[in-house]
Amino acid sequence: MHKTYIFDIDNTLCDTWPTLNFTKKNYFFLRFLQEARRVSLIPPFENMMNGVSKRIKRENTDVYFLSARHRSLWPFTYVYLVRHIGFFNPSKLILVPSANDKIKKINIFLTLLIDKLIVVDDLSYNTENGQTLYYTDVIKYLTTNNRVKYIGKSKIDLINSKESRNIVNTK
């Protein structure tokens, strides 16, 4: 049986929300450089990164990355992932302008695949402002599609919290 995984990046594979600061007063080019640096230095969730790395090496398994980031950040995102999980085919990194655009891409995967699609994505936002909100339309789409196995925020947080417990237990 062939397995295809789609992993989100922000707040799934890496701890993005604490790195967000919305300084918009700079010139465009300076903002771009700041954002490129920020996405290059986001702390990874080691347990999730290790899980992805193992899946990439498995036979009969494809791993893709689908994230809502501006396309200008693609090279920085790719290098970041290679640093943390190892080399993978660049065509397997897909950036879309918004979380809702993920539905279109997932539909393309479903038309091309026979087997189920496993989507690992927290689909949350606004945590940096003190209240976590969710992309409910995307979550509803994923949870009601019988060809998709959706792994959401609670399971991702559980995997990532094991990392925290391991750090505490080793000290």
Coordinates of C-alpha atoms in Angstrom, one line a residue:
M1 CA 0.0 0.0 0.0
H2 CA 1.3 3.4 -1.0
K3 CA 1.1 6.3 1.5
T4 CA 1.1 10.0 0.7
Y5 CA 1.5 12.5 3.4
I6 CA 1.1 16.3 3.3
F7 CA 2.7 18.2 6.1
D8 CA 2.0 21.8 7.0
I9 CA 5.1 23.7 8.2
D10 CA 4.1 26.6 10.5
N11 CA 3.1 25.4 14.0
T12 CA 3.1 21.8 12.8
L13 CA 6.8 21.2 12.0
C14 CA 8.2 24.3 13.7
D15 CA 7.2 26.7 16.5
T16 CA 6.2 29.6 14.4
W17 CA 3.8 31.7 16.4
P18 CA 6.3 33.0 19.0
T19 CA 8.4 34.3 16.1
L20 CA 5.7 36.5 14.7
N21 CA 6.0 40.2 15.1
F22 CA 4.1 42.5 12.8
T23 CA 6.4 45.4 12.2
K24 CA 5.0 46.9 9.0
K25 CA 6.7 50.3 9.2
N26 CA 9.8 49.2 7.3
Y27 CA 10.4 49.5 3.6
F28 CA 9.3 46.5 1.5
F29 CA 12.8 45.2 0.9
L30 CA 13.7 45.4 4.5
R31 CA 10.5 43.7 5.5
F32 CA 11.3 40.9 3.0
L33 CA 14.8 40.4 4.4
Q34 CA 13.4 40.3 8.0
E35 CA 10.8 37.8 7.0
A36 CA 13.3 35.6 5.1
R37 CA 15.6 35.6 8.1
R38 CA 12.7 34.8 10.5
V39 CA 11.4 31.8 8.5
S40 CA 15.0 30.5 8.2
L41 CA 15.5 30.6 12.0
I42 CA 12.1 29.3 13.4
P43 CA 12.8 26.7 16.1
P44 CA 11.8 23.2 14.8
F45 CA 9.7 20.7 16.7
E46 CA 12.2 17.8 16.7
N47 CA 9.7 15.0 17.2
M48 CA 7.7 16.1 14.1
M49 CA 10.9 16.7 12.1
N50 CA 12.2 13.3 13.0
G51 CA 8.8 11.7 12.0
V52 CA 8.9 13.4 8.6
S53 CA 12.5 12.4 8.0
K54 CA 11.7 8.8 8.7
R55 CA 8.7 8.9 6.4
I56 CA 10.7 10.4 3.6
K57 CA 13.0 7.4 3.8
R58 CA 10.3 4.8 3.7
E59 CA 9.5 2.8 0.5
N60 CA 6.1 3.3 -1.0
T61 CA 5.7 6.7 0.8
D62 CA 5.6 10.2 -0.6
V63 CA 5.9 13.3 1.6
Y64 CA 4.8 16.7 0.5
F65 CA 4.9 20.0 2.3
L66 CA 1.9 22.4 1.8
S67 CA 2.1 25.7 3.6
A68 CA 0.4 29.1 3.5
R69 CA 3.4 31.4 2.9
H70 CA 4.2 34.0 0.3
R71 CA 5.9 32.4 -2.7
S72 CA 8.9 34.7 -2.4
L73 CA 9.8 32.7 0.8
W74 CA 10.0 29.4 -1.1
P75 CA 13.9 29.2 -1.3
F76 CA 14.2 30.0 2.4
T77 CA 11.6 27.5 3.3
Y78 CA 13.2 24.8 1.2
V79 CA 16.6 25.4 2.7
Y80 CA 15.1 25.4 6.2
L81 CA 13.5 22.0 5.6
V82 CA 16.6 20.5 4.1
R83 CA 18.6 21.6 7.1
H84 CA 16.1 19.9 9.5
I85 CA 14.9 16.8 7.6
G86 CA 17.5 16.2 4.8
F87 CA 17.3 16.5 1.1
F88 CA 14.0 16.0 -0.7
N89 CA 12.7 16.7 -4.2
P90 CA 12.0 20.5 -4.5
S91 CA 8.8 19.8 -6.3
K92 CA 7.3 18.5 -3.1
L93 CA 7.3 21.9 -1.4
I94 CA 4.2 23.8 -2.3
L95 CA 3.4 27.3 -1.0
V96 CA -0.1 28.8 -1.3
P97 CA -1.3 32.3 -0.5
S98 CA -3.8 31.3 2.2
A99 CA -4.9 28.3 4.2
N100 CA -8.2 28.1 2.2
D101 CA -6.1 27.6 -1.0
K102 CA -4.9 24.3 0.5
I103 CA -8.2 22.8 -0.5
K104 CA -7.5 23.3 -4.2
K105 CA -4.1 21.6 -3.9
I106 CA -5.5 18.7 -1.8
N107 CA -8.2 18.2 -4.5
I108 CA -5.5 17.9 -7.1
F109 CA -3.7 15.3 -5.0
L110 CA -7.0 13.4 -4.6
T111 CA -7.6 13.3 -8.3
L112 CA -4.1 11.9 -8.9
L113 CA -4.1 9.3 -6.1
I114 CA -5.8 6.0 -5.6
D115 CA -5.0 5.6 -1.9
K116 CA -5.9 7.8 1.1
L117 CA -4.1 11.0 1.7
I118 CA -2.8 11.7 5.2
V119 CA -2.8 15.5 6.0
V120 CA -0.9 16.7 9.1
D121 CA -1.8 20.3 9.7
D122 CA -2.7 22.3 12.8
L123 CA -4.9 24.7 10.8
S124 CA -4.7 27.3 13.5
Y125 CA -3.9 31.0 13.6
N126 CA -3.9 34.0 15.8
T127 CA -2.1 32.3 18.8
E128 CA 0.4 35.2 18.9
N129 CA -2.6 37.5 19.8
G130 CA -3.6 35.3 22.8
Q131 CA -6.6 33.4 21.2
T132 CA -6.0 30.4 18.9
L133 CA -8.5 30.4 16.1
Y134 CA -9.0 27.7 13.4
Y135 CA -9.6 27.5 9.7
T136 CA -12.9 25.7 10.2
D137 CA -13.8 25.5 6.5
V138 CA -10.6 23.7 5.7
I139 CA -10.9 21.4 8.8
K140 CA -14.5 20.6 7.8
Y141 CA -13.4 19.7 4.3
L142 CA -10.6 17.4 5.5
T143 CA -12.7 15.7 8.2
T144 CA -15.7 15.0 5.9
N145 CA -13.7 13.7 3.0
N146 CA -13.5 9.9 3.3
R147 CA -10.3 9.8 1.3
V148 CA -8.4 12.0 3.7
K149 CA -7.0 11.0 7.1
Y150 CA -6.7 14.3 8.9
I151 CA -4.2 14.7 11.8
G152 CA -4.9 18.0 13.5
K153 CA -3.7 20.3 16.2
S154 CA -4.5 18.1 19.3
K155 CA -2.5 15.2 17.9
I156 CA 0.3 17.5 16.7
D157 CA 0.5 19.2 20.1
L158 CA 0.6 15.8 21.8
I159 CA 3.6 14.7 19.6
N160 CA 5.4 18.0 20.2
S161 CA 4.6 17.9 24.0
K162 CA 6.4 14.6 24.2
E163 CA 9.5 16.5 23.0
S164 CA 9.1 18.9 25.9
R165 CA 8.6 16.1 28.4
N166 CA 11.7 14.3 27.0
I167 CA 13.8 17.5 27.5
V168 CA 12.5 17.9 31.1
N169 CA 13.1 14.2 31.9
T170 CA 16.7 14.3 30.7
K171 CA 17.7 17.3 32.8

